[in-house]
Coordinates of C-alpha atoms (C1' of nucleotides) in Angstrom, one line a residue:
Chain A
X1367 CA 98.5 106.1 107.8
X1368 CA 101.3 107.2 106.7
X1369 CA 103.5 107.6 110.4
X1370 CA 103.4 103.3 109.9
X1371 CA 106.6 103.3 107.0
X1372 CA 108.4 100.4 105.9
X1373 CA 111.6 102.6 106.7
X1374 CA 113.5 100.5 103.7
X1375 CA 115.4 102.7 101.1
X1376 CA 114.5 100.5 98.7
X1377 CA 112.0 101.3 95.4
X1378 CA 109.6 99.3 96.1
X1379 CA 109.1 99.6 99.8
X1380 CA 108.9 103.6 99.1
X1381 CA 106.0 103.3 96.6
X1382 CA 104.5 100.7 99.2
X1383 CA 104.4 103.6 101.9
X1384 CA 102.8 105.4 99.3
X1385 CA 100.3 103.6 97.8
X1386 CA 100.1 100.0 99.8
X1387 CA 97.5 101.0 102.2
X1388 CA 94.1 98.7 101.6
X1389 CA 91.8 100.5 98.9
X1390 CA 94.7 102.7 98.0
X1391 CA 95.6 100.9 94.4
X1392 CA 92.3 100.4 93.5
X1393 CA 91.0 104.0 94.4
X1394 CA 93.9 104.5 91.4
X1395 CA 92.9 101.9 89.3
X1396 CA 89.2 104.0 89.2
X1397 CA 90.9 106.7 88.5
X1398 CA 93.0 105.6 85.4
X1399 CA 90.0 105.9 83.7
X1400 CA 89.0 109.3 84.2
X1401 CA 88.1 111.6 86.8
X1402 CA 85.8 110.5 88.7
X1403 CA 83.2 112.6 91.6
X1404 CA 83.2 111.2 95.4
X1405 CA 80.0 109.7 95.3
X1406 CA 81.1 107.5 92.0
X1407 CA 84.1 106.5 93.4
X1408 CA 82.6 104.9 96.4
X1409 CA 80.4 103.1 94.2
X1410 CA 83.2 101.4 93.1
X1411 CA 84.8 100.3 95.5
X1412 CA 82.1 99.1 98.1
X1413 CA 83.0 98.3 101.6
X1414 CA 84.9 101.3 101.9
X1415 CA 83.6 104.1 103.9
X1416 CA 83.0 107.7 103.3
X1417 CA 85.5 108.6 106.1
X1418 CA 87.8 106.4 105.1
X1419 CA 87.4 107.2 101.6
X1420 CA 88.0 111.0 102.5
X1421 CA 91.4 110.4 104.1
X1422 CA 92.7 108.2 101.4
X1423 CA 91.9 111.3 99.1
X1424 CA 93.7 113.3 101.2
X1425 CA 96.5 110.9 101.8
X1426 CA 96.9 111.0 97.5
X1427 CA 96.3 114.8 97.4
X1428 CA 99.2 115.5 100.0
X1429 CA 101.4 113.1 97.8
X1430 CA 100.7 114.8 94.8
X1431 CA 99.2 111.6 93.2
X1432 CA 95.8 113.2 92.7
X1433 CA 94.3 116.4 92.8
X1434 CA 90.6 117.8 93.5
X1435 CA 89.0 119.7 90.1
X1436 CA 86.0 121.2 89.1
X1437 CA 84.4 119.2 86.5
X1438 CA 84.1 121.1 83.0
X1439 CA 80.8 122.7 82.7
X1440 CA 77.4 122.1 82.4
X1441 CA 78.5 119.6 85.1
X1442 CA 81.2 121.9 87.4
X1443 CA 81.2 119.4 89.8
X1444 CA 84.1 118.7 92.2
X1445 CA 85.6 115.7 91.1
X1446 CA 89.1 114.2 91.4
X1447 CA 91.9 113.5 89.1
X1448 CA 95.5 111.5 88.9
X1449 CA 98.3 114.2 88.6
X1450 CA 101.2 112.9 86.3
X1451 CA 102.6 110.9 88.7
X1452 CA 99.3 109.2 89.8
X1453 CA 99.1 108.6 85.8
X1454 CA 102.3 106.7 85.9
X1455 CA 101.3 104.0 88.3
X1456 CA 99.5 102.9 85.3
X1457 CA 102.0 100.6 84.0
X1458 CA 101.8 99.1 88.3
X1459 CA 98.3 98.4 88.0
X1460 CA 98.2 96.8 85.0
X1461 CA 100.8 94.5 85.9
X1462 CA 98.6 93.1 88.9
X1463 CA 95.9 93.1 86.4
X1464 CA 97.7 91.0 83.7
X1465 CA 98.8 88.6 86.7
X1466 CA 95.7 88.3 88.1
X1467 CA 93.8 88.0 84.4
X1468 CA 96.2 84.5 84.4
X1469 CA 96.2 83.3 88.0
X1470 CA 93.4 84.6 89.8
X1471 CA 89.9 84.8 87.8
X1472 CA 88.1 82.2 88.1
X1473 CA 84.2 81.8 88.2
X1474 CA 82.9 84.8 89.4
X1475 CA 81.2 84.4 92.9
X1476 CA 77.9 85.1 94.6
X1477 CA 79.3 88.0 96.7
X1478 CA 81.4 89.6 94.5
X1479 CA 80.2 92.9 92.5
X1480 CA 81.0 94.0 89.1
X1481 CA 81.6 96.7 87.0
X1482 CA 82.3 96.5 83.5
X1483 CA 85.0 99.9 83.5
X1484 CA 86.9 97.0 85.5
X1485 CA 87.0 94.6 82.6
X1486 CA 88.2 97.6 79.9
X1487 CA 91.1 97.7 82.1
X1488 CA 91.6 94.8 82.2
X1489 CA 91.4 94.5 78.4
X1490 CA 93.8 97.5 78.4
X1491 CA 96.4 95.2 80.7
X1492 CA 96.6 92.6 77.7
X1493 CA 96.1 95.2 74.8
X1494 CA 99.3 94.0 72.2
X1495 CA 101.3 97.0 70.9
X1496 CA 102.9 95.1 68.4
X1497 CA 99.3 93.6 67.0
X1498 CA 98.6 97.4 67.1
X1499 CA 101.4 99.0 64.8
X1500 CA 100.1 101.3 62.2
X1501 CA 96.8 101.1 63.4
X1502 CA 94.5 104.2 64.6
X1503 CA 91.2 104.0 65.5
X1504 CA 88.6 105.0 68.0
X1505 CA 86.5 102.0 69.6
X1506 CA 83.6 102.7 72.4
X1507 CA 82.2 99.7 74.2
X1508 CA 78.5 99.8 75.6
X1509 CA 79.0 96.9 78.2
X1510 CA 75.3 96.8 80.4
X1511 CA 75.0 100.6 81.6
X1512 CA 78.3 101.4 81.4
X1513 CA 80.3 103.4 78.1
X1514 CA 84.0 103.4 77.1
X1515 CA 86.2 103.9 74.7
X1516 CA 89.5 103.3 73.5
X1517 CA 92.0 105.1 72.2
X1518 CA 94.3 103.2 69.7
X1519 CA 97.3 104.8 68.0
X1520 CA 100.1 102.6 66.8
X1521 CA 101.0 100.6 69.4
X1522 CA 99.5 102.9 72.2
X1523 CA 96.4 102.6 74.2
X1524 CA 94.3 104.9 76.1
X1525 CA 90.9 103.7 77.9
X1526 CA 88.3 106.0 79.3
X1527 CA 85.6 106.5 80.9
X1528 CA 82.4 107.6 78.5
X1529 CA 81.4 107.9 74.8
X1530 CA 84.0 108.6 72.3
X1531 CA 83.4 111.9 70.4
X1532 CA 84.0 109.7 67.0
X1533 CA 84.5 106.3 67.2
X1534 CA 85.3 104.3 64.5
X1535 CA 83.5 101.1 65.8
X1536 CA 80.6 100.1 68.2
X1537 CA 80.5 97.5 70.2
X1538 CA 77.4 96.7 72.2
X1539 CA 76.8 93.9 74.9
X1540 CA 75.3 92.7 78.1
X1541 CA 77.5 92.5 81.5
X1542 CA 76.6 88.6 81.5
X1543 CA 77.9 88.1 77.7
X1544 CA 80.5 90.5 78.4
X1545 CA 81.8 88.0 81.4
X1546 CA 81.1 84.8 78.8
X1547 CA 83.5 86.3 76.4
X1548 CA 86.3 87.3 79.6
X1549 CA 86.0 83.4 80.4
X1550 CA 86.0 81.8 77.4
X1551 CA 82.9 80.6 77.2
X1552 CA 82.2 81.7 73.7
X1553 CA 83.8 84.1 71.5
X1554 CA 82.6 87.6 70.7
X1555 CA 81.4 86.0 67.0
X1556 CA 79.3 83.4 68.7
X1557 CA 78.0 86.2 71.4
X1558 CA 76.9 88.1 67.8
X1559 CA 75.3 85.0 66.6
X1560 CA 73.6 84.6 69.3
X1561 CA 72.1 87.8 69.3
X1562 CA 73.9 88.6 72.6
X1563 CA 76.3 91.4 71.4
X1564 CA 76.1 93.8 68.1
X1565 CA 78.9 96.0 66.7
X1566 CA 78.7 98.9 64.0
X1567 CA 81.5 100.6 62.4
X1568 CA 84.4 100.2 60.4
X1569 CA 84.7 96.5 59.4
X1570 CA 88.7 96.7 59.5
X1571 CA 88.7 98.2 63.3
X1572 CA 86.3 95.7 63.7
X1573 CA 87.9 92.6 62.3
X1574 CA 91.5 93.6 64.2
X1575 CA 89.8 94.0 67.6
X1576 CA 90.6 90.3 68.6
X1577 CA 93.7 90.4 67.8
X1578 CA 94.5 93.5 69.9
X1579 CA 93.6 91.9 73.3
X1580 CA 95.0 88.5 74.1
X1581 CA 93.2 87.2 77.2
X1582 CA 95.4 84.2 79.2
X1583 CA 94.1 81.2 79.3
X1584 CA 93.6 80.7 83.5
X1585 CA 96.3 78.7 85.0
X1586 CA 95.8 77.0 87.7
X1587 CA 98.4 78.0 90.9
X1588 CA 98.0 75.0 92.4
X1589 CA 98.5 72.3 90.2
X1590 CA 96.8 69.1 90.9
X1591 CA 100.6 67.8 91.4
Chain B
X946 CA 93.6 88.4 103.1
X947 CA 91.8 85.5 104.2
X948 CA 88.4 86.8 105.2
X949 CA 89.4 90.4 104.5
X950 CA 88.2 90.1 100.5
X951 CA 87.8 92.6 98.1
X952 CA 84.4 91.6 96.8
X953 CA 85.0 92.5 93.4
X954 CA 85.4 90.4 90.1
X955 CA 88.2 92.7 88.6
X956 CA 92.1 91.3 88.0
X957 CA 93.5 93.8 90.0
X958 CA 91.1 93.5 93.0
X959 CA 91.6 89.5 93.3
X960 CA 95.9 89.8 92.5
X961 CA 95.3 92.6 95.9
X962 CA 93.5 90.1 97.9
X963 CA 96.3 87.7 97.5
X964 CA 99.3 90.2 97.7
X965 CA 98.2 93.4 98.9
X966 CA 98.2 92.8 102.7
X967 CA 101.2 94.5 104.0
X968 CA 104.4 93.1 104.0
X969 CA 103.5 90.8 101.5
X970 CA 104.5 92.0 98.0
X971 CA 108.3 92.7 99.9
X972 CA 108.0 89.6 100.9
X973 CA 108.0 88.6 97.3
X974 CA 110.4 91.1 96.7
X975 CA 113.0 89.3 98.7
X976 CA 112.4 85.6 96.8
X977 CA 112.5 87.0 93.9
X978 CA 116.4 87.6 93.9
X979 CA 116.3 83.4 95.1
X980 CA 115.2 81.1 97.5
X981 CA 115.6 82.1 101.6
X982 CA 115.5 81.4 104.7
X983 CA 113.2 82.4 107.4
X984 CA 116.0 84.8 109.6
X985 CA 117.2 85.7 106.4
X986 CA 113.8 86.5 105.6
X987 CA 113.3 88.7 108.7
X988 CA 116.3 90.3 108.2
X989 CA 115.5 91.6 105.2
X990 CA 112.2 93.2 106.6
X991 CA 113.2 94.9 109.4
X992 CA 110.1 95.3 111.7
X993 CA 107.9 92.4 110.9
X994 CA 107.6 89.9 113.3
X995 CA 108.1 86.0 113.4
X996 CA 104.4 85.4 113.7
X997 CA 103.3 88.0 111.4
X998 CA 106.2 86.1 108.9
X999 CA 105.4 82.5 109.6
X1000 CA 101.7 83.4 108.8
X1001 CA 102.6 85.7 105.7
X1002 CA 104.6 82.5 104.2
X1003 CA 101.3 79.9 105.5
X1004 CA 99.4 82.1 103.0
X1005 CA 101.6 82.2 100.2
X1006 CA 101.8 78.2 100.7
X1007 CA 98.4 77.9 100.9
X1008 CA 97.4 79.8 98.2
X1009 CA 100.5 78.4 95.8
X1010 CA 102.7 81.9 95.5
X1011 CA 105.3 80.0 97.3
X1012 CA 106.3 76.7 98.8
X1013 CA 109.2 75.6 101.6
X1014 CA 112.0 73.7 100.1
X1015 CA 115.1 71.9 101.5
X1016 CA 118.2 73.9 100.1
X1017 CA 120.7 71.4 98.1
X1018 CA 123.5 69.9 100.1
X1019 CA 125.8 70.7 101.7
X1020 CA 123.7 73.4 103.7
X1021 CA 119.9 71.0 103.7
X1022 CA 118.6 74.3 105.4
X1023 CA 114.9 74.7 105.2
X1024 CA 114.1 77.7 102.5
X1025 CA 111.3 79.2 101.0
X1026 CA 110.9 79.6 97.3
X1027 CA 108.3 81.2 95.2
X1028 CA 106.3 78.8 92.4
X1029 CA 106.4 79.6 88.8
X1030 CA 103.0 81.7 89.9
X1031 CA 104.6 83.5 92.5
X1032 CA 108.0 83.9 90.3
X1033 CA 105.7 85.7 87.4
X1034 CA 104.9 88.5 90.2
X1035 CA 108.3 89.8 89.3
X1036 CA 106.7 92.2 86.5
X1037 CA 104.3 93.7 88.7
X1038 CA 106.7 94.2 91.7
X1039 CA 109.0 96.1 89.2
X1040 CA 106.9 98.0 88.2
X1041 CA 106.1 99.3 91.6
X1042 CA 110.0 99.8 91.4
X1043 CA 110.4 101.6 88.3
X1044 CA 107.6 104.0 89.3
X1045 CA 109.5 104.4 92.8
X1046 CA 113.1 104.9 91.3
X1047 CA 111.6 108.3 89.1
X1048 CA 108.6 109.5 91.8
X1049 CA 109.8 108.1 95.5
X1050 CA 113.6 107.6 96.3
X1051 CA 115.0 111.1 97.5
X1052 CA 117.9 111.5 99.9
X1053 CA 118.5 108.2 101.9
X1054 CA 116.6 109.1 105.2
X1055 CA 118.9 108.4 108.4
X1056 CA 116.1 105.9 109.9
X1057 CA 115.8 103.9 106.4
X1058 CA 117.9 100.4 106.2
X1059 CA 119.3 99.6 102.7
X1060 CA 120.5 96.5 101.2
X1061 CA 122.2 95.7 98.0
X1062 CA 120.0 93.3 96.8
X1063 CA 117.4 95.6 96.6
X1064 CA 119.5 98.0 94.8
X1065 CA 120.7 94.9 92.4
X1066 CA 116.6 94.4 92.0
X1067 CA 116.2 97.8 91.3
X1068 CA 118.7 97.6 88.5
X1069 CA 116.8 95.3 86.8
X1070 CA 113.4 97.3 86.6
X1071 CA 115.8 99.5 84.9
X1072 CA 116.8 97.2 82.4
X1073 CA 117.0 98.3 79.2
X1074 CA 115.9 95.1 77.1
X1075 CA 116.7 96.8 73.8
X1076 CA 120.5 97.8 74.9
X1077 CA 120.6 94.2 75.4
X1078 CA 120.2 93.0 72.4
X1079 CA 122.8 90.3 71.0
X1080 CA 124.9 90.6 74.6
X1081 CA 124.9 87.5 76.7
X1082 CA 127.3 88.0 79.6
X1083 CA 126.9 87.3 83.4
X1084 CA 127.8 90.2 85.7
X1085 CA 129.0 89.6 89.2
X1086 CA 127.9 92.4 91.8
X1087 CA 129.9 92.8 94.9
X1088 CA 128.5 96.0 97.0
X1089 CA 129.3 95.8 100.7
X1090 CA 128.6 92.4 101.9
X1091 CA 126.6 91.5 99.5
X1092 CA 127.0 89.4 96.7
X1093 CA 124.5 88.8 93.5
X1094 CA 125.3 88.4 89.9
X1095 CA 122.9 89.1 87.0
X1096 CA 122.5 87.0 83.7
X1097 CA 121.7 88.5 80.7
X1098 CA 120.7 86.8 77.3
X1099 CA 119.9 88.8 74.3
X1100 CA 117.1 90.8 76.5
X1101 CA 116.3 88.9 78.8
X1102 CA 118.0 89.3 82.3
X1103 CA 118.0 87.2 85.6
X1104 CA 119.4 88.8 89.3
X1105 CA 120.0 86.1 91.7
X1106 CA 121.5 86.3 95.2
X1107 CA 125.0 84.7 95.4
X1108 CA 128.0 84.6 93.0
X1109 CA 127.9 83.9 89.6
X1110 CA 129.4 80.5 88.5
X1111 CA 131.3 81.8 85.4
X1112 CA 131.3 85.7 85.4
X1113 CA 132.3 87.8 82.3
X1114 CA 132.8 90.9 84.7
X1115 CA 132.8 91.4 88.1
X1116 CA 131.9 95.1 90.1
X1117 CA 133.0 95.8 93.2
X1118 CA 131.9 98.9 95.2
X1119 CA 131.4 99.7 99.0
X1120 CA 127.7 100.6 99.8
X1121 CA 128.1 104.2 100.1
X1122 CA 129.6 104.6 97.2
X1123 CA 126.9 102.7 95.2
X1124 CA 124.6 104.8 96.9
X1125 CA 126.0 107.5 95.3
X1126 CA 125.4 106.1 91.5
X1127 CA 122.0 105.7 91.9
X1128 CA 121.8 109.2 94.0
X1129 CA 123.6 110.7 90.7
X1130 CA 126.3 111.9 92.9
X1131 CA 129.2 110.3 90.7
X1132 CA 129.4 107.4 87.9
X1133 CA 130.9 104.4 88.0
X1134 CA 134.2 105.8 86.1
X1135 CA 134.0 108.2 88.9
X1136 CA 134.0 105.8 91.6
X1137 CA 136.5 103.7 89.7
X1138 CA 138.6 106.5 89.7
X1139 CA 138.7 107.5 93.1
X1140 CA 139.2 104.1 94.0
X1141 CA 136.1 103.5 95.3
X1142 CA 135.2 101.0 92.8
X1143 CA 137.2 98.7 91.0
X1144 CA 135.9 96.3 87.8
X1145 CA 137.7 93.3 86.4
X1146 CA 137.0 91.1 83.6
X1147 CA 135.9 91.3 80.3
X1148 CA 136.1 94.6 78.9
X1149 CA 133.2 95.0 76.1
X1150 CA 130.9 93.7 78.8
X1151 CA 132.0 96.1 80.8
X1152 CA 131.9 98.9 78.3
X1153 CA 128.1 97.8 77.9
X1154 CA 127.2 97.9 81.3
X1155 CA 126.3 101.6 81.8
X1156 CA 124.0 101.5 78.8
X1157 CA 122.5 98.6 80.0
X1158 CA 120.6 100.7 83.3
X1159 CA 119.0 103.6 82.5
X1160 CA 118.6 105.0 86.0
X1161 CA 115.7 108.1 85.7
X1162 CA 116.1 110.8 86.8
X1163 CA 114.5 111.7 89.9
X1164 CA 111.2 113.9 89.6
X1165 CA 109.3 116.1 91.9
X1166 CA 105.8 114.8 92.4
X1167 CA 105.1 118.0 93.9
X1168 CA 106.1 120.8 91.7
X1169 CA 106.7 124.3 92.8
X1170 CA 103.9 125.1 90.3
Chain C
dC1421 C1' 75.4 115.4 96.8
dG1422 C1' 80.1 116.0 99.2
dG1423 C1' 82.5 115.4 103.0
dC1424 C1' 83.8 115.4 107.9
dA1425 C1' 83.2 113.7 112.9
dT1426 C1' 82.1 110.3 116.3
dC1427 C1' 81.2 105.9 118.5
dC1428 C1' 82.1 101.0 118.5
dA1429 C1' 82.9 96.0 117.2
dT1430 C1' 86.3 93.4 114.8
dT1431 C1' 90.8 92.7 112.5
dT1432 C1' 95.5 93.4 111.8
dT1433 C1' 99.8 94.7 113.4
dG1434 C1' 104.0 95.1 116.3
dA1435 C1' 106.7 93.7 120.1
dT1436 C1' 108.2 90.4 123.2
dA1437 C1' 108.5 86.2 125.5
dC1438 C1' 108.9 81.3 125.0
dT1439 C1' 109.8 76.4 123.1
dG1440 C1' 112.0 72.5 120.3
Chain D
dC1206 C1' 117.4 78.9 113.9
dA1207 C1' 112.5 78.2 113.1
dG1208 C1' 108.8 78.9 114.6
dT1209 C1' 104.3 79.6 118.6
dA1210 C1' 101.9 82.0 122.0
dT1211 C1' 100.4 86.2 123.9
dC1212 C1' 98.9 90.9 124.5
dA1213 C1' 98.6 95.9 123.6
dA1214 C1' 98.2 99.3 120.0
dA1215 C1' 96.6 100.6 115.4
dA1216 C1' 93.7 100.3 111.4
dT1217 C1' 89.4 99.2 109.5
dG1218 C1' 84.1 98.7 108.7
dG1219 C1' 79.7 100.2 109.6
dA1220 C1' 76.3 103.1 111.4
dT1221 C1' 74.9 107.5 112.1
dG1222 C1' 74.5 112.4 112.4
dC1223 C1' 75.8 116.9 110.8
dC1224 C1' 76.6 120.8 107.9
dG1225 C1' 77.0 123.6 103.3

DNA sequence: CGGCATCCATTTTGATACTG
DNA sequence: CAGTATCAAAATGGATGCCG
């Protein structure tokens, strides 16, 4: 896995022997929002096995792009976590993301699963600094089972994994009206109207959140010519 | 990946199932300093085969990344070139770059090829948009063999393959000793000096030019602890 | 639950030879 | 030069069993 090198001295072919192997970027993408325990990770990324899953671990661990902890107690369980430079890919990830937000989601289909710390990433990918200055506040989302939050402090962002310890806003919602509002299908208003969605909180957070995430309208990459 | 999908409704999982298979994003790489053709393809990625090639650029084609063009007279060559969906990449792949440039590129292993126009696309993930601001000047890039220029408009920036038509400044170094720049072995008025570098043209673009990069510096992702 | 080992069917790849 | 065709060597996916 890692004798197979592109052999280029070039950037982006180094990173690519790093992190280019299938699952690889998305066992990071988990990761970027929190650590996360073996069993949880392979429940996000299904298809891959527990062997397989093992050696790309190990692949990142020998790297230094993750490392193995011990979860803080009650839970002290062994979990895994991105060092600083697994952090960094961040900004990598979110790039594909922000592509793919514009040039590859359309309907969802039959096969293909779902999990709503997917789609807080993805609203980190088109989060607008600029629509953010001087703004600080603390929103958690409660999308079907899951909880985030995020982090908002003047142009920066940070989205996690579980309940805020103070949020300033609540925003609560069903997977299926979550996925209405990622494709335009209504707007979170309408989704409130509709009894679909309810928020709670701070009225200004609340009345800014749209204008911190700009979804892209779809394109279409192959244009009817 | 044609049959080899992801299975998951997520931006970054669908952008992987079009680009992640390997070669593919250094494919991409390569068009984005212009259009190419298929040896010159292959010579840029040194190890992957004609068939693996002409089946990489089917699915790029197919799925509207990129599409084969006729190059302008007088050379009428056939040439691939990426659409405005696969041009749009260019973030993403740079960011894969600028993660590479401060976690990945140690000493120049002996088995590793190089070539300048990855260097000149390195650069630009670089860029410093803000150092930028009011310039517009073209910069001509001659290292080695290689020619490319760079255009740069009040932030923005464009690296192409092949002279400029109308440069403001013009660099010319020998591949070893640009090497050396981004290894932090010498700067340019180093090189210059020694004579293994020489710069003509206009001389506040030139003066601009070193605050227009700013190479990182490189980091350990394994630290001594 | 976490994680490694093994066996096996299927894909993907790498290398080379071959054709217009 | 621009590709096709072919075949051997990896990598992957899935099942399963084991051990702390």
């Amino acid at each position: 896995m890692d004798q197979r090198t592109y052999n280029q001295y070039c950037a982006t072919a180094r990173t690519l022997d790093l992190v280019g192997e299938r699952w690889t970027l998305l066992l990071i993408r988990e990761l970027l929002t929190g650590p996360k325990r073996f069993g949880d990770l392979q429940a996000g990324l299904r298809g891959l096995g527990t062997g397989l899953l093992a050696a790309r671990l190990k692949h990142l661990e020998r790297e230094g792009l993750a490392h193995k902890i011990t979860l803080p107690a009650p839970a002290r369980a062994p979990a895994y976590a991105l060092t600083e430079a697994g952090e960094e890919l961040g900004p990598a990830v979110l790039a594909l993301a922000r592509w793919g937000l514009k040039w590859a989601m359309g309907e969802r289909r039959e096969s293909e699963t779902f999990h709503p710390g997917w789609a807080v990433l993805g609203l980190r990918s088109c989060f607008d600094a600029e629509a953010a200055a001087g703004l600080r506040a603390v929103y958690e989302f409660r999308i079907g089972e899951e909880v985030l939050h995020a982090r908002i402090d003047d142009g920066a962002i940070e989205t996690l994994h579980g309940p805020a310890q103070r949020p300033d806003a609540i925003i609560t919602i069903g997977e299926e009206a979550f996925l209405g509002l990622t494709g335009h299908d209504h707007t979170l208003a309408e989704a409130i109207e509709s009894g679909a969605a309810s928020v709670s909180g701070d009225e200004e957070a609340l009345r800014r959140l749209e204008e911190l995430f700009r979804l892209p309208s779809p394109h279409d990459r192959k244009p009817a010519s």
